[in-house]
Amino acid sequence: MRRKPLRYITVVTYGRTGSTAIQATLNALPGVMVRGENYNAFRGLHDYVQSIAETADRHTSGRPNNPWYGSAKLSPHDVIEDLRRHVVETVLRPAKDTTVVGFKEVRYEPGHFADYDLMLDYLLFLNKLLPGIVYLFNIRDAAEAARSGWWPGNESAESVIATTNDWLIQAADDLNRLLGPGRAAVLEYGAWNDDPQRLIEAYAAVGLPRDDAAVRAAVGERLDHGPHSG
C-alpha cells in the first residue's frame, strides 16, 4: 500500500535531443519511474475534458426533451479524477516503491502544435491531470540537432528546431510564473552531455531524489535505440 501520494514529472522535448538519455538518468534516481513516449496520447484527454467543461458550463438542462439533457449533472472535476486514475494505473503504471512517476514526449515542435499558446494550454492541462507535475524542457543547438538522424530531408529543420527551442524556454518561464518557482527547468544537451553535474543540479532544483553517481553512470552509458527515438 502506498503511504505517500505520487509526484509527477514529464520531459518536454523534440527528436534527437538526448531525451532517451534523460529518461535513463531519471530512472536511475531512487523511487523515480519515467515512461517513454506515448504519441502525445494525453492531448486527446485534453480535448475531451475541454468539451465536457464547455458542455457543463453552457448547457445546464435537466429536462429530457432538451437537446442538452443531462448536461446539468456533468462534473469536469470528476472526469479529470477518473482520467487521472486511468492514466496512472494503465499508462504510467508505477511500482510499489515509486514516489515520482512520469513520461517523456518528443512531439512539441510546430506541426504538432499550431502555435505557442496551444502548447502552453496543453502543458497547463497536464498540471490538472497530474497535479504538481514538474516539467523538464530538454533542448539542443538547432544546427547540431538538424544534422542528426531524425531530421534528414527536412529543409526547414534548423528553423523549426530554433523556434521549438524558443517555445520551450518561454514555456519554462511561463510555467514557473503561473504555477510557482521550481516547477520547470531547462536542460541543454551540449551542457549536460559534457558535464552531468548540470543534470544533477537541475534535478535537485526541482526536488527530485538524488543519486549523483547513478546519474553520471547513466549519461555515460551508450544507448541502443532506433533512428526515431529521442
XYZ file of C-alpha atoms in Angstrom:
230
model
C 0.000 0.000 0.000
C 1.330 3.418 -0.991
C 1.966 5.665 2.012
C 2.659 8.942 0.218
C 0.866 10.455 -2.779
C 2.716 10.224 -6.055
C 4.597 13.136 -7.522
C 4.640 13.613 -11.290
C 7.210 14.621 -13.887
C 7.367 14.999 -17.662
C 10.205 15.516 -20.139
C 9.171 18.004 -22.835
C 11.317 17.988 -25.963
C 11.682 17.065 -29.643
C 13.615 14.451 -31.591
C 17.385 13.996 -31.245
C 17.950 15.998 -28.083
C 19.244 13.133 -25.966
C 15.866 12.688 -24.320
C 16.250 8.919 -24.054
C 19.429 9.513 -22.049
C 17.491 11.963 -19.872
C 14.877 9.261 -19.367
C 17.603 6.815 -18.336
C 19.120 9.238 -15.810
C 15.739 9.892 -14.238
C 15.026 6.180 -13.955
C 18.370 5.798 -12.186
C 17.137 8.001 -9.328
C 15.654 6.250 -6.274
C 11.885 5.986 -6.420
C 11.626 7.608 -9.861
C 9.935 5.916 -12.834
C 9.706 7.760 -16.156
C 7.971 6.014 -19.042
C 8.813 6.636 -22.681
C 6.875 8.375 -25.425
C 3.143 7.799 -25.953
C 2.435 9.762 -29.179
C 1.116 12.623 -27.043
C -1.847 10.451 -26.074
C -2.948 12.850 -23.349
C -3.778 15.551 -25.893
C -6.919 13.579 -26.656
C -7.810 13.702 -22.971
C -7.272 17.463 -23.032
C -9.805 17.848 -25.861
C -12.239 15.514 -24.100
C -12.105 17.411 -20.799
C -12.452 20.738 -22.598
C -15.596 19.545 -24.377
C -17.084 18.284 -21.109
C -16.284 21.578 -19.379
C -17.840 23.654 -22.152
C -20.954 21.492 -22.151
C -21.314 21.722 -18.382
C -20.731 25.477 -18.425
C -23.050 26.453 -21.249
C -25.892 23.957 -21.024
C -27.464 23.012 -17.705
C -30.701 21.410 -18.698
C -32.252 18.602 -16.717
C -35.271 18.256 -18.965
C -35.488 15.053 -21.035
C -36.877 16.902 -24.067
C -33.930 19.351 -24.183
C -31.124 18.689 -26.712
C -28.569 19.142 -23.898
C -30.377 16.811 -21.496
C -28.042 15.568 -18.769
C -25.558 18.410 -19.061
C -26.622 19.779 -15.670
C -25.065 16.744 -13.985
C -21.711 16.898 -15.727
C -18.690 17.435 -13.483
C -15.368 18.194 -15.222
C -13.661 17.711 -11.866
C -14.975 14.147 -11.565
C -13.961 13.434 -15.160
C -10.377 14.559 -14.504
C -10.234 12.482 -11.309
C -11.274 9.387 -13.237
C -8.843 10.128 -16.068
C -6.015 10.533 -13.561
C -6.687 7.067 -12.163
C -6.770 5.676 -15.698
C -3.507 7.358 -16.734
C -1.627 6.330 -13.611
C -2.911 2.764 -13.493
C -2.839 1.861 -17.198
C -0.210 4.120 -18.806
C 2.335 5.203 -16.182
C 1.998 2.069 -14.029
C 4.227 2.986 -11.054
C 5.830 0.258 -8.990
C 5.006 -0.100 -5.307
C 8.148 1.772 -4.284
C 7.729 4.569 -6.877
C 7.441 8.061 -5.433
C 7.812 10.072 -8.661
C 6.247 8.858 -11.903
C 6.028 10.396 -15.340
C 6.817 10.215 -19.033
C 8.780 11.869 -21.792
C 7.401 13.141 -25.083
C 9.170 14.473 -28.185
C 6.176 15.823 -30.108
C 6.267 19.511 -29.252
C 7.654 21.249 -32.313
C 5.475 23.356 -34.670
C 3.474 20.918 -36.743
C 2.325 19.130 -33.604
C 1.101 22.425 -32.128
C -0.152 25.213 -34.372
C 1.168 27.934 -32.087
C 2.822 28.532 -28.731
C -0.404 29.332 -26.863
C -1.893 25.940 -27.745
C 1.207 24.195 -26.479
C 1.207 26.155 -23.218
C -2.501 25.448 -22.715
C -1.830 21.732 -23.079
C 1.089 21.860 -20.646
C -1.158 23.575 -18.111
C -3.744 20.847 -18.645
C -1.115 18.279 -17.655
C -0.949 20.023 -14.279
C -4.691 19.477 -13.856
C -4.426 15.860 -14.929
C -1.323 15.196 -12.802
C -1.285 17.849 -10.046
C 2.061 19.347 -9.149
C 3.769 17.914 -12.225
C 7.354 19.051 -12.814
C 8.387 19.910 -16.368
C 11.893 19.244 -17.698
C 12.425 21.020 -21.027
C 15.292 19.462 -22.961
C 16.751 21.445 -25.872
C 19.729 21.182 -28.223
C 21.641 23.514 -30.511
C 19.464 23.801 -33.620
C 22.248 23.211 -36.133
C 23.503 20.125 -34.290
C 20.044 18.619 -33.890
C 19.197 19.286 -37.550
C 22.209 17.205 -38.655
C 21.116 14.171 -36.628
C 19.179 11.095 -37.712
C 15.694 12.436 -37.026
C 15.753 15.374 -39.450
C 17.469 14.492 -42.806
C 15.428 15.615 -45.806
C 13.676 18.381 -43.862
C 14.981 21.600 -45.429
C 13.368 23.672 -42.651
C 14.745 21.543 -39.812
C 17.098 24.114 -38.311
C 14.456 26.853 -38.377
C 11.813 24.556 -36.861
C 14.181 23.448 -34.101
C 15.199 27.029 -33.321
C 11.545 28.007 -32.990
C 10.878 24.982 -30.775
C 13.815 25.897 -28.543
C 12.344 29.380 -28.127
C 8.923 27.901 -27.288
C 10.306 25.508 -24.680
C 12.429 28.153 -22.973
C 9.459 30.523 -22.880
C 7.187 27.752 -21.559
C 9.561 27.065 -18.674
C 9.471 30.744 -17.732
C 5.677 30.924 -18.053
C 5.061 27.769 -16.021
C 7.344 28.908 -13.212
C 5.488 32.211 -13.210
C 1.989 30.708 -13.353
C 2.488 27.637 -11.149
C 5.277 28.788 -8.871
C 9.073 28.556 -8.842
C 10.760 25.204 -9.165
C 8.080 23.705 -11.394
C 10.067 23.787 -14.639
C 13.722 23.565 -15.651
C 15.534 23.871 -18.986
C 18.192 21.272 -19.823
C 20.603 21.852 -22.716
C 22.061 18.771 -24.377
C 25.508 20.211 -25.071
C 25.921 21.347 -21.470
C 24.757 18.224 -19.634
C 26.351 15.791 -22.076
C 29.722 17.425 -21.367
C 29.064 17.783 -17.649
C 26.424 15.572 -15.971
C 26.640 17.858 -12.936
C 24.281 20.136 -14.865
C 21.614 17.432 -14.711
C 22.316 16.707 -11.073
C 21.838 20.353 -10.158
C 18.696 20.725 -12.280
C 17.115 17.623 -10.758
C 17.892 18.857 -7.265
C 16.378 22.258 -8.082
C 13.001 20.668 -8.881
C 13.096 18.463 -5.797
C 13.902 15.042 -7.243
C 15.558 12.315 -5.145
C 19.353 12.262 -5.548
C 21.872 9.687 -6.655
C 24.681 11.635 -8.279
C 26.764 8.584 -9.164
C 23.807 6.903 -10.873
C 23.118 9.993 -12.990
C 26.753 10.168 -14.094
C 26.773 6.461 -14.956
C 23.546 6.749 -16.964
C 24.881 9.678 -19.002
C 27.989 7.668 -19.826
C 26.092 4.563 -20.907
C 25.832 4.009 -24.660
C 22.171 3.851 -25.707
C 20.810 1.378 -28.227
C 17.626 2.654 -29.810
C 16.106 3.196 -33.220
C 16.543 6.129 -35.612
C 13.329 7.790 -34.498
C 13.910 7.783 -30.750
C 14.615 10.974 -28.841
